[in-house]
Structure formats: C-alpha cells, structure tokens
Coordinates of C-alpha atoms in Angstrom, one line a residue:
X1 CA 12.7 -1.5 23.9
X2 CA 9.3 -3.1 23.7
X3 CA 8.0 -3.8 26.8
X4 CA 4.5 -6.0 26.1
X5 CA 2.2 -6.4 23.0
X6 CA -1.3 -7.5 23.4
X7 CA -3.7 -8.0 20.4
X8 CA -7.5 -7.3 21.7
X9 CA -10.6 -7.6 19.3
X10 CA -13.4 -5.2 19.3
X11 CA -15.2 -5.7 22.9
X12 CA -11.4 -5.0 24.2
X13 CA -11.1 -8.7 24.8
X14 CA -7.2 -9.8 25.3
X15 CA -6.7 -12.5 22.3
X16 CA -2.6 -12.8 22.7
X17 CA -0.9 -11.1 25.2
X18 CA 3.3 -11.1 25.8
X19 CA 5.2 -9.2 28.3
X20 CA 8.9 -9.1 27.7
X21 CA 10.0 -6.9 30.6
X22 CA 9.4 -6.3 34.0
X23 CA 8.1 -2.8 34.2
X24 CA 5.0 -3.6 32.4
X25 CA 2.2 -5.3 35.1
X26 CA -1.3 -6.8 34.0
X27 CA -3.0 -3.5 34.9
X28 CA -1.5 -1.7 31.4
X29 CA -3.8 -4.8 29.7
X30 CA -6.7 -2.8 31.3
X31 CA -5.6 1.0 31.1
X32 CA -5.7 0.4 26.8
X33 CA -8.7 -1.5 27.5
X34 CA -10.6 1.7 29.3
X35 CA -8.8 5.0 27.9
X36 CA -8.4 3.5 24.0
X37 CA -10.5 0.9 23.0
X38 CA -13.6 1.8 25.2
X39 CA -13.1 5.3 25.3
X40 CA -16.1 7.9 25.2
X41 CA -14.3 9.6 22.5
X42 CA -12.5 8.6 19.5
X43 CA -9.2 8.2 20.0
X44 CA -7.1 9.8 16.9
X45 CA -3.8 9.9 17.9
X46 CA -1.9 6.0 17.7
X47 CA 0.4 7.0 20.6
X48 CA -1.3 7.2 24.0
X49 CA 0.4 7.8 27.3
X50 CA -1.2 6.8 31.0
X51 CA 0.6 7.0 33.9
X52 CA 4.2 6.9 32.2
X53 CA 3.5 4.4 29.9
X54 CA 3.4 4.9 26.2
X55 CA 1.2 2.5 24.0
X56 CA 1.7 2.2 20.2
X57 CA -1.5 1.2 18.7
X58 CA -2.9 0.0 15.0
X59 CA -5.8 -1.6 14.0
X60 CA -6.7 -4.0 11.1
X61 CA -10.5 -4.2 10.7
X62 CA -11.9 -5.1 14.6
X63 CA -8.3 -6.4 15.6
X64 CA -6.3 -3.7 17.8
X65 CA -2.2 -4.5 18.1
X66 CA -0.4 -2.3 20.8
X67 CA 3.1 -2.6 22.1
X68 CA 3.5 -1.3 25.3
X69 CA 6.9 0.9 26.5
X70 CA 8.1 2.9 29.3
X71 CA 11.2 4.1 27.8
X72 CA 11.8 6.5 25.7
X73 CA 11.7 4.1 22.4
X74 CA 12.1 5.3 18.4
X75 CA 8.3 5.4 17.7
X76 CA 9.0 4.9 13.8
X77 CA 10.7 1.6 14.5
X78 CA 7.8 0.4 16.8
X79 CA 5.1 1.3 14.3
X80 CA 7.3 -0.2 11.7
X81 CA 7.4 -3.6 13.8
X82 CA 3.8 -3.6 14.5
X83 CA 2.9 -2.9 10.5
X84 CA 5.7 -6.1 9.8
X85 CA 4.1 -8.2 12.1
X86 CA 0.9 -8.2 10.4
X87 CA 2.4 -8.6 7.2
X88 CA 3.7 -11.6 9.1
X89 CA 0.3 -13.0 10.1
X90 CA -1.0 -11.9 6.5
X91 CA 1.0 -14.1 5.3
X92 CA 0.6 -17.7 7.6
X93 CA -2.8 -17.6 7.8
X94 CA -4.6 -14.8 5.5
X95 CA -7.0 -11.9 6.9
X96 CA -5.8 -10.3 10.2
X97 CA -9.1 -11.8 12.0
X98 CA -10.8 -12.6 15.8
X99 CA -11.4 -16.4 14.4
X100 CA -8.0 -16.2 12.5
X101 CA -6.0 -15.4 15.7
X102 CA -8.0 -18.0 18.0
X103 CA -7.2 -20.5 15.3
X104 CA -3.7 -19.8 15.5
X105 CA -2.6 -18.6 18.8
X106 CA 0.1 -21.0 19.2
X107 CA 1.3 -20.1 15.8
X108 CA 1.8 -16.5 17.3
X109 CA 3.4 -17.3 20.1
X110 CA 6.0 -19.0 18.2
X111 CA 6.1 -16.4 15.8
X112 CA 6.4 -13.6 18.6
X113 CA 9.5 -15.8 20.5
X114 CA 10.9 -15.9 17.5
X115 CA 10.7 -12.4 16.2
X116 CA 11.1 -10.3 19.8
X117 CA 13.8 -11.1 22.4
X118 CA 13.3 -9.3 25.6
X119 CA 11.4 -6.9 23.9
X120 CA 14.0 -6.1 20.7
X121 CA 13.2 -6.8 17.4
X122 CA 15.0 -9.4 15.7
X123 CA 14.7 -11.2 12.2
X124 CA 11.3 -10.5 10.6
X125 CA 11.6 -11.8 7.3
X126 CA 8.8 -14.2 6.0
X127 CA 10.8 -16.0 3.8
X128 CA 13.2 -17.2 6.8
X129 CA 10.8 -17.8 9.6
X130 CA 8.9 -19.9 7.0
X131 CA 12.1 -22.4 7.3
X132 CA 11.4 -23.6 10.5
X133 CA 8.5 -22.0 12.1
X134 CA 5.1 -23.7 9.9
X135 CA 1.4 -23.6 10.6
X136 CA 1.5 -27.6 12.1
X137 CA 4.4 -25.6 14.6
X138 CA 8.3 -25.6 14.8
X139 CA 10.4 -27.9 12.4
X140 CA 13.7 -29.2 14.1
X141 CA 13.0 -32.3 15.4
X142 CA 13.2 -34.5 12.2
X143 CA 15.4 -32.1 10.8
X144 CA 18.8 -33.8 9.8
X145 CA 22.6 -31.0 10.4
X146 CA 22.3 -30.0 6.9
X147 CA 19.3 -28.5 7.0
X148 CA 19.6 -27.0 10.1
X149 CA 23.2 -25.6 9.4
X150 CA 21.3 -24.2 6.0
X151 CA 18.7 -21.9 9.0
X152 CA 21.2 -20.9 10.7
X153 CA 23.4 -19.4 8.4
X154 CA 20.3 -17.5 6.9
X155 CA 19.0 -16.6 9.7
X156 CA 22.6 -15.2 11.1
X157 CA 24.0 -14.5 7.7
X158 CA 24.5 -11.5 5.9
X159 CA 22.1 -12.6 3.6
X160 CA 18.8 -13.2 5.6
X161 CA 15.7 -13.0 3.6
X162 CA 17.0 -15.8 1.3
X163 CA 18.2 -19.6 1.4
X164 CA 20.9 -21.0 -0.5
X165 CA 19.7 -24.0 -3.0
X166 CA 16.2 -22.7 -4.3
X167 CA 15.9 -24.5 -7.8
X168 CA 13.1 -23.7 -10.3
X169 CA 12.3 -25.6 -13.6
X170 CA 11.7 -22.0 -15.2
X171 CA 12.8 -18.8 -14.4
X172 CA 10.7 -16.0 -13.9
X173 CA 10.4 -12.7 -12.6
X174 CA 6.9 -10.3 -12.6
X175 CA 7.3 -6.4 -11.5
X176 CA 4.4 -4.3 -10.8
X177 CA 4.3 -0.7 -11.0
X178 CA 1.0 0.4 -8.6
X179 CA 0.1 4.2 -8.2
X180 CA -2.2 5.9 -6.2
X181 CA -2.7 9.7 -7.6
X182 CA -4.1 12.3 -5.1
X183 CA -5.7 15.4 -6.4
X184 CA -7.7 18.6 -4.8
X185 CA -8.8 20.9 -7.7
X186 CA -10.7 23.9 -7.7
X187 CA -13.9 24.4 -9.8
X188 CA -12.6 26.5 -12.0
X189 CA -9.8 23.5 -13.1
X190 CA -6.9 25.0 -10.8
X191 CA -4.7 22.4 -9.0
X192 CA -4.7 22.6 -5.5
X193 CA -2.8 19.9 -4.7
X194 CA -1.9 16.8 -6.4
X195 CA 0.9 13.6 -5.6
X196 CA 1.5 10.6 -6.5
X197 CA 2.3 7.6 -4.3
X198 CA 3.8 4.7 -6.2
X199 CA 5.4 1.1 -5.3
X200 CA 7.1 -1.3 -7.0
X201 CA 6.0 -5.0 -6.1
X202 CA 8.5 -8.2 -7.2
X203 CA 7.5 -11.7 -7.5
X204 CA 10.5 -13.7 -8.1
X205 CA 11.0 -17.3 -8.9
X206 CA 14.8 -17.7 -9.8
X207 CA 17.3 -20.5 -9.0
X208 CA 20.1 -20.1 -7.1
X209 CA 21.5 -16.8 -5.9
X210 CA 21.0 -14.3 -8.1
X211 CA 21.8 -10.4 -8.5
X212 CA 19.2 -8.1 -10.3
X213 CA 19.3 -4.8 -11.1
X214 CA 16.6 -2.6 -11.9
X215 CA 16.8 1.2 -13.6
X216 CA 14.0 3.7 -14.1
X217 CA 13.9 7.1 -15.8
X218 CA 14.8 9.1 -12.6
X219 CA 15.4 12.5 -13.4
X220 CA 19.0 12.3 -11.9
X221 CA 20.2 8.7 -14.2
X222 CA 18.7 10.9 -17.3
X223 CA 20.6 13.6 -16.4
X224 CA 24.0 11.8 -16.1
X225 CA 23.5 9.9 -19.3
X226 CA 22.3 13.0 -21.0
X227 CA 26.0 14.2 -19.9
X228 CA 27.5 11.0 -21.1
X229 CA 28.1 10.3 -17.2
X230 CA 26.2 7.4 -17.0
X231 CA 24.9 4.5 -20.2
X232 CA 21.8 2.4 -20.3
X233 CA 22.8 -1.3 -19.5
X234 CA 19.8 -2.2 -21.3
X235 CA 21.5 -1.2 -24.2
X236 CA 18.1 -0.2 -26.6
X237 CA 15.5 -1.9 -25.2
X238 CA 13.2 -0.5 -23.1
X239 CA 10.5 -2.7 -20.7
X240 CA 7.8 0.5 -20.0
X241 CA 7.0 0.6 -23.9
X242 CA 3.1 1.8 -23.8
X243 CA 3.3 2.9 -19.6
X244 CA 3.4 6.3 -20.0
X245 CA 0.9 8.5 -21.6
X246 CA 3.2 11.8 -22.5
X247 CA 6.5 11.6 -24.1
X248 CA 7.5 11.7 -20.8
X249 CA 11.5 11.0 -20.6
X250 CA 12.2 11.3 -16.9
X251 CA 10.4 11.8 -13.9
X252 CA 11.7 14.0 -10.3
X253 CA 11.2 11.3 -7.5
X254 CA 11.1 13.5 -4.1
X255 CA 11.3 11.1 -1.6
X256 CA 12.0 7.3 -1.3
X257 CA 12.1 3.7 0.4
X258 CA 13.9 0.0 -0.4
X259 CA 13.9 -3.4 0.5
X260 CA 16.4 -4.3 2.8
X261 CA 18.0 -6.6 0.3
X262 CA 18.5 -3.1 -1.8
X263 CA 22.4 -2.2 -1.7
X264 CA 22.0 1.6 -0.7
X265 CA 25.7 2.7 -1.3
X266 CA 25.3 1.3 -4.8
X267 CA 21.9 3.3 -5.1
X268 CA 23.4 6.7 -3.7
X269 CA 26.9 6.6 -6.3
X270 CA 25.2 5.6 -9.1
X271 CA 21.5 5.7 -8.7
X272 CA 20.7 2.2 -9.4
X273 CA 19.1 -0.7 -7.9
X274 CA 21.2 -3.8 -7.3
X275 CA 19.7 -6.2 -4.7
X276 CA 19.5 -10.3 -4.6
X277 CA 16.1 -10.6 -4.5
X278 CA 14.1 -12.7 -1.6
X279 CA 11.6 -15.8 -3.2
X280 CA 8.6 -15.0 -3.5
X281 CA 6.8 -11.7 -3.3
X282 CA 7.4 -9.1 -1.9
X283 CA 8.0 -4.7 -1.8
X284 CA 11.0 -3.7 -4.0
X285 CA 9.9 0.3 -2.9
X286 CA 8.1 2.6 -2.3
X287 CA 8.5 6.5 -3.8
X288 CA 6.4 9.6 -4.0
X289 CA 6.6 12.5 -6.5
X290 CA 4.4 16.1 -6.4
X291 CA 6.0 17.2 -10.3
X292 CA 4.4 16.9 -14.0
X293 CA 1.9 14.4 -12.5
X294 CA -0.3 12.8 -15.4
X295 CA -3.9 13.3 -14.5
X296 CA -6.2 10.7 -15.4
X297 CA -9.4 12.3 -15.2
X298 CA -10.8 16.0 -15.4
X299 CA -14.5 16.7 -13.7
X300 CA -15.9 19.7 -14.8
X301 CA -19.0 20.7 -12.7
X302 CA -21.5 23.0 -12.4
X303 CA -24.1 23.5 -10.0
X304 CA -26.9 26.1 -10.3
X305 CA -30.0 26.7 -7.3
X306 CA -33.1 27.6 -8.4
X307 CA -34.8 28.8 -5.7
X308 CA -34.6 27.2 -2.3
X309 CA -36.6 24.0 -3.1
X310 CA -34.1 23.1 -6.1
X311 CA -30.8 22.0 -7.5
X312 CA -29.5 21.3 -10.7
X313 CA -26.1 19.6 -11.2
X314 CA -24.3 19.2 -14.8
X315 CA -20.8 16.9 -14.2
X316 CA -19.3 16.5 -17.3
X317 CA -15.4 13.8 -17.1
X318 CA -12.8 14.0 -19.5
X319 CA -10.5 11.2 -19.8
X320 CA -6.7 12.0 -20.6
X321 CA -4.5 10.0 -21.5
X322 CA -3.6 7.4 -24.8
X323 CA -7.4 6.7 -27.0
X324 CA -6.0 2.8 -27.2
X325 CA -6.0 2.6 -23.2
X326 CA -9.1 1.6 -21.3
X327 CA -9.9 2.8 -17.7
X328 CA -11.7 0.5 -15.8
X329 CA -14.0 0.6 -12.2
X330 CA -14.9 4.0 -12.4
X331 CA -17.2 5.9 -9.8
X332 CA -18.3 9.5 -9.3
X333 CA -19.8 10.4 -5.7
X334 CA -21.7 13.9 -6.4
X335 CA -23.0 14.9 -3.4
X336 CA -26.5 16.5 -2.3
X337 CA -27.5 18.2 1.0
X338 CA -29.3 17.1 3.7
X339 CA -32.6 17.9 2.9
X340 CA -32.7 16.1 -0.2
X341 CA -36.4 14.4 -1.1
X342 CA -36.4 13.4 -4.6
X343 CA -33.2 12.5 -7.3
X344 CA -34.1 13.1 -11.5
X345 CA -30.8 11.5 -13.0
X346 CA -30.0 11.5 -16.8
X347 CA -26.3 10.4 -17.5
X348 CA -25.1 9.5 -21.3
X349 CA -23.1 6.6 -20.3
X350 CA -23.4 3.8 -17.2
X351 CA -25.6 3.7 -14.8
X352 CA -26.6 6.4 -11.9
X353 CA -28.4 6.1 -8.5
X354 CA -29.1 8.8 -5.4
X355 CA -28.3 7.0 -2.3
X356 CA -30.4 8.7 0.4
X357 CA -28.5 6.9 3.2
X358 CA -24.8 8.6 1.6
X359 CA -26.6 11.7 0.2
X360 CA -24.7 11.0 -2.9
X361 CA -25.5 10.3 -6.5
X362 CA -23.4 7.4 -7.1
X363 CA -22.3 7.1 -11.1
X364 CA -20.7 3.6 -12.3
X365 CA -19.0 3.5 -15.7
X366 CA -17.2 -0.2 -16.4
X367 CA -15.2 1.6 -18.7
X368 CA -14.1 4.2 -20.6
X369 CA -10.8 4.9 -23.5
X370 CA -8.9 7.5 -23.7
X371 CA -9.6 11.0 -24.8
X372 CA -13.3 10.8 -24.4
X373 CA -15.9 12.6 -22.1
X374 CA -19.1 11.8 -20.8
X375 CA -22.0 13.7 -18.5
X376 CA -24.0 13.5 -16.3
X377 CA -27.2 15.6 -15.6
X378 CA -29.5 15.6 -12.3
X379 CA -32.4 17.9 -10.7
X380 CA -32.3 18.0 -7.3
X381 CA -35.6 18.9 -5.2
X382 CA -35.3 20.0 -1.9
X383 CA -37.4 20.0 1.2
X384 CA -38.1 23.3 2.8
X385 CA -36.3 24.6 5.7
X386 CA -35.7 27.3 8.5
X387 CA -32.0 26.9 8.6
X388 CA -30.5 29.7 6.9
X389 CA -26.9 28.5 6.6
X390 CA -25.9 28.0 3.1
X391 CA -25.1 24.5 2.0
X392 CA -21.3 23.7 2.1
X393 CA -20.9 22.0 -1.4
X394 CA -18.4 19.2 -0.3
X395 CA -16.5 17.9 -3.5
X396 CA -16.9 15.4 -6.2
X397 CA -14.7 12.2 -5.2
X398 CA -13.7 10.0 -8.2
X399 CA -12.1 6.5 -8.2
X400 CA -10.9 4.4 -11.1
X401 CA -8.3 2.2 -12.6
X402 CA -5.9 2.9 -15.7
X403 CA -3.4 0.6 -17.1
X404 CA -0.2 3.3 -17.0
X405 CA 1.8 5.1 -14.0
X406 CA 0.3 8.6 -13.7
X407 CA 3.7 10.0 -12.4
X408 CA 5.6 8.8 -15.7
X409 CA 7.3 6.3 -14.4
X410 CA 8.8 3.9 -16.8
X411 CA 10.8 0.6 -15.9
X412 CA 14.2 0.8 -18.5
X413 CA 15.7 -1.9 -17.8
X414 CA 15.8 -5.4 -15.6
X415 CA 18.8 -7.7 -15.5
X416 CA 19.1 -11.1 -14.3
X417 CA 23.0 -12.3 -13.2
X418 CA 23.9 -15.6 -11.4
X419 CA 27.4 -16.6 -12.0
X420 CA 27.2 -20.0 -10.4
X421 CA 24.6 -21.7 -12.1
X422 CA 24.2 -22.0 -16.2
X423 CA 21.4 -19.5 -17.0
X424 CA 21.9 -15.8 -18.3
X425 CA 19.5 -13.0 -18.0
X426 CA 17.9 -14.0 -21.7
X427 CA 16.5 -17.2 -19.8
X428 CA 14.5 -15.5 -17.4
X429 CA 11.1 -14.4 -18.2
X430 CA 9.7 -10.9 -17.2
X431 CA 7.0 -9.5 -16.9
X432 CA 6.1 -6.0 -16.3
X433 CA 2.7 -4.6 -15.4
X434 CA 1.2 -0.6 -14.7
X435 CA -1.7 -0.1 -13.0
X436 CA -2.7 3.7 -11.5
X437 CA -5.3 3.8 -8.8
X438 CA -7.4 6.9 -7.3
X439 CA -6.0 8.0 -4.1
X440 CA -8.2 10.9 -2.7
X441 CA -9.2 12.0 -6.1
X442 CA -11.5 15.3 -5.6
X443 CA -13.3 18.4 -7.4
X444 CA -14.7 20.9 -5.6
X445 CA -17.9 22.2 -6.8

C-alpha cells in the first residue's frame, strides 16, 4: 500500500518522515523536495510520478503531507488517509503548523505506528486512539486489565469509534445543518450554474450506548409516505420549524456520504439514518443537490463606459428569503481594470472602499433582513492607454451568512434509544442549528 509519508514545511525541509516498505530509499525524500515543492512551476496536479514512483500530496497552509507508493494503490483511499490524518493532528494539538509538528513529533510518531502497519491503514478514529495514545505519550503502563480489555475490544470490535461506559449527568445532542451555495449567473439574471454542498455536523454527549436515528425531507421518504409506504416516527413534530424559506416539502439529494457508524443497508431499504453515534463531534454527512436551490442573494449590475477615461458602475442586491431572518457578514468584490487611478463610491447602506492593491471595490454590510435591497453606485476614472484590448469584466463575487439551508433541507425528526440504561429520548436535549454559507457565489457583469 503506502510505502513512506514525509511531512516537509515550506523551504522543503523534512519535519517527520516514515518509511514502511523497502522499495522506497532516502532519495524519493529529495525527488518531492526538487520536482514539487521547489519546482519552477506550480505544480497543480496532487499526484506526481518520478521515476516509477507515485507521490500523493496535500497541503495545509505551509505544511506539505505526501505518501509515497510504487504500486498501483486506490488513490481515493490514499487521499482519504492523508485528509484523516490531519483531522487527527487537528484534533491533539490544534492548527496543522511547522512549530505545532516540532512540538509534537513524538506524538506523531506514535500516532503514525498506530494508525499505519507496513504501510496499510488501520483504525483512524479520534475517539479510540484518544484511549491510549495522549499528548504526555502512550497510556498502558499504569493501566490496570480492565481498562485495557475495555481498548482492545474497541479498538478490535465491531463497534470502534466508541467505548463502552461513557456516563453524562445530562444528555445532550447539538446537529448542525452548514451549506455552502455556488452560483454563476449571467447579467441578464439567467442561472448558469448553481449547487449546493451541505454537511451535517453532530456533537453528542449521551450515556451509554445509544441508537439515533435521524430523518430529513428527502424527496424519496416524501414520496413513500406520500404513498402511505413509509410514516413519520416523529409522529407531528417537526425539528427544522423556521429552516426553510419556501414551503419547501422535500428536497432531490443527488449524491451522498456517511459516517462509518451510519448502518448503510438500513439507509438503502428504508432511507433512514440509524447509527450509534461516536462522543464527541464529529461529521454525520456530507450531500450535494443541483435542484430548486434557494438563492439567498440576487446582484443586479450594470456597467456603462463613458469614453475611454471612465466607468460608471450601479450594483443594486436583493435579499430573498423570510423579512424576520437576518443575513450576516456580507461582502461584494466589484471589480475595476487595471488602469484604475481614482474610486468615487456612494452606497445607501455599509461601508465601501477601492482597494488598489485587489483592483476591487470592496462593500461590507453587517447585516441585512429579508426581502430588502440595497445599491451601490461608483465612478470609475481611468488612466489612458495604448492597449486596445477591451477589458474582460470579471464577475461580482459575493459572500455572506443566512440562518437557513438554501437547498431546503429540513431536519424532521431525531430519536434517542438506549435500552440498557433508564433515559428515553424525552430526556435528551437537542438542539438543531441552520447556517448557509457563500460558496463561489458570482455575477457576471
């Protein structure tokens, strides 16, 4: 499988550095170092191969992680263990860092023993290696058989990504419903393209061993209930009150991915989510959808020349969705060509500024409710010049916030069951929380 990973910073400097087979000699340390990391041009592709060798590459700020290979290896799962192994170092000791790693080396060497064996991936769940692998090093030594017999049986059971015996004076379960919506329109209003990429995010502090289940309004469930093939275990009430903006009753998920502790065969006969949750936080899913996609914002621009020495812009923004919502963090990036010298902005609402060093017009609003509009108004002066190509007009990016799921999602019900100890899914306390993010959110103009 894996036949090396080394962690470098930005100079190309080898920070950790593991070989797990014999294939892989000290000069593949260098042949990343010169043809990836110190290359003369940038290097877009995160597979490179030199000399028969294949290195899987990603980088977190300055910090490059490659795994090394000369056999013909499942590139999915190796990018998938190199994105879990950062969420593994995220987790012990924060930011993904030069002065992090130095500070911890011996932590991820432990953690890389523990997690790769001769080069094959092996348990990777935070939760468990947090049993016996801490940041003052390994626990066993003053462990007593009880404890130990308690790892083992998580680590080898069926049941890996929780231990048996967690107690908590309250119960309590938070879900998070985050969205990123991507849109390209035209300037006339036509969609281009637009999709929306969602996750689901659990924090869960239950006693016991507990099984949840978890139903949204997929199109499918609706469908069968609709047809009396499937009910609501919820019975009538309904968590996602106030997430949606439309009357929105079901939504057509395209593609999607769960958890581990998901139980897929339950998921594929009867479209819902039963899983025992792991401690903690964690990623429940991740989904994507392209249909009926509720957009948050509308720009409407228009930009006018007047002559060759000036511009005038006119950006107008239209909020849609719910007048008792709020959107919150909002930008607008209007940008203005190169030969830009001076910036007259008026706007109605927040504050505006030309950044020379972007060649944008950057305008803030801290926030705005629903089913309003606000504008924006600038002259543009121009310096003269012999270049007779026209000026490309690259689009208006926007970014916000909004407190509801732009794809219509809508969380219908949550349930709570542990047979073994005495609480029922009425003591548990839930919380459920919407928040829809810009993606690439763009206008052209």
């Amino acid at each position: 499988m894996i036949g090396g990973l080394f962690i470098y910073n930005h100079k190309g400097e080898v920070l950790i550095s593991r070989v797990y087979r014999d294939d892989i000699g000290r000069n593949a340390v260098d042949a990343f170092r010169v043809n990836v990391i110190h290359a003369r041009q940038q290097v877009r592709s995160p597979v490179t191969n030199i000399a028969r060798t294949s290195f899987f590459h990603v980088k977190r700020s300055n910090i490059w992680l490659a795994a090394v290979t000369k056999q013909n290896v499942n590139a999915a799962m190796v990018f998938e263990f190199l994105y879990k192994m950062c969420d593994v170092m995220a987790s012990y000791f924060g930011k993904i860092s030069e002065e992090n790693i130095k500070n911890n080396f011996v932590l991820i060497y432990e953690l890389l023993d523990e997690i790769l064996d001769f080069g094959y991936p092996q348990n990777s769940e935070t939760g468990a290696l947090k049993t016996f692998i801490t940041q003052q090093g390994i626990k066993g030594q003053h462990q007593t058989k009880e404890e130990q017999s308690q790892i083992t049986s998580q680590v080898t059971g069926q049941i890996g990504w929780r231990r048996e015996g967690i107690k908590y004076r309250r119960n309590e379960l938070f879900l998070d419903v985050l969205e990123s919506v991507n849109l390209l329109m035209s300037p006339q209003g036509q969609v281009l393209s637009a999709h929306v990429s969602g996750r689901v995010v659990m924090k869960s502090y239950l006693s016991g061993m507990p099984e949840c289940k978890f139903g949204m309004n997929d199109k499918i469930v609706i469908d069968k209930a609709g047809k009396g093939g499937v009910t609501n275990e919820a019975g009538k009430s309904d968590l996602g009150g106030g997430g949606s903006t439309s009357g929105k009753q079901s939504i057509a998920i395209d593609d999607c991915t769960f958890n581990q502790c998901v139980r897929l065969s339950k998921f594929d006969s009867e479209r819902s989510i039963s899983f025992i949750p792991p401690d903690g936080e964690y990623e429940l899913m991740r989904y994507r959808t392209t249909k009926d996609i509720i957009l948050p914002f509308r720009v409407i621009p228009l930009v006018r020349e007047v002559g060759r020495t000036k511009l005038e812009v006119k950006v107008v923004i239209k909020s849609n969705f719910k007048p008792s919502l709020l959107a919150q963090k909002i930008e607008v990036r209007i940008p203005t060509p190169l030969n830009t010298s001076g910036v007259q902005v008026i706007c109605m609402k927040g504050k505006a500024k030309y950044k020379a060093s972007e060649n944008a017009i950057v305008w803030k609003i801290k926030r705005m409710a629903g089913m309003k509009e606000s504008q924006i108004s600038a002259e543009i002066e121009l310096l003269p010049t012999n270049d007779k190509k026209k000026w490309a007009r690259p689009p208006i990016s926007m970014n916000f916030e909004v407190p509801f799921a732009p794809s219509g999602l809508k969380v219908r019900y949550l349930k709570v069951f542990e047979s073994k100890l005495n609480y029922s899914d009425h003591d548990v306390v839930k919380w459920v929380r919407y928040i829809g993010q810009s993606g690439i959110y763009e206008t052209r103009c």
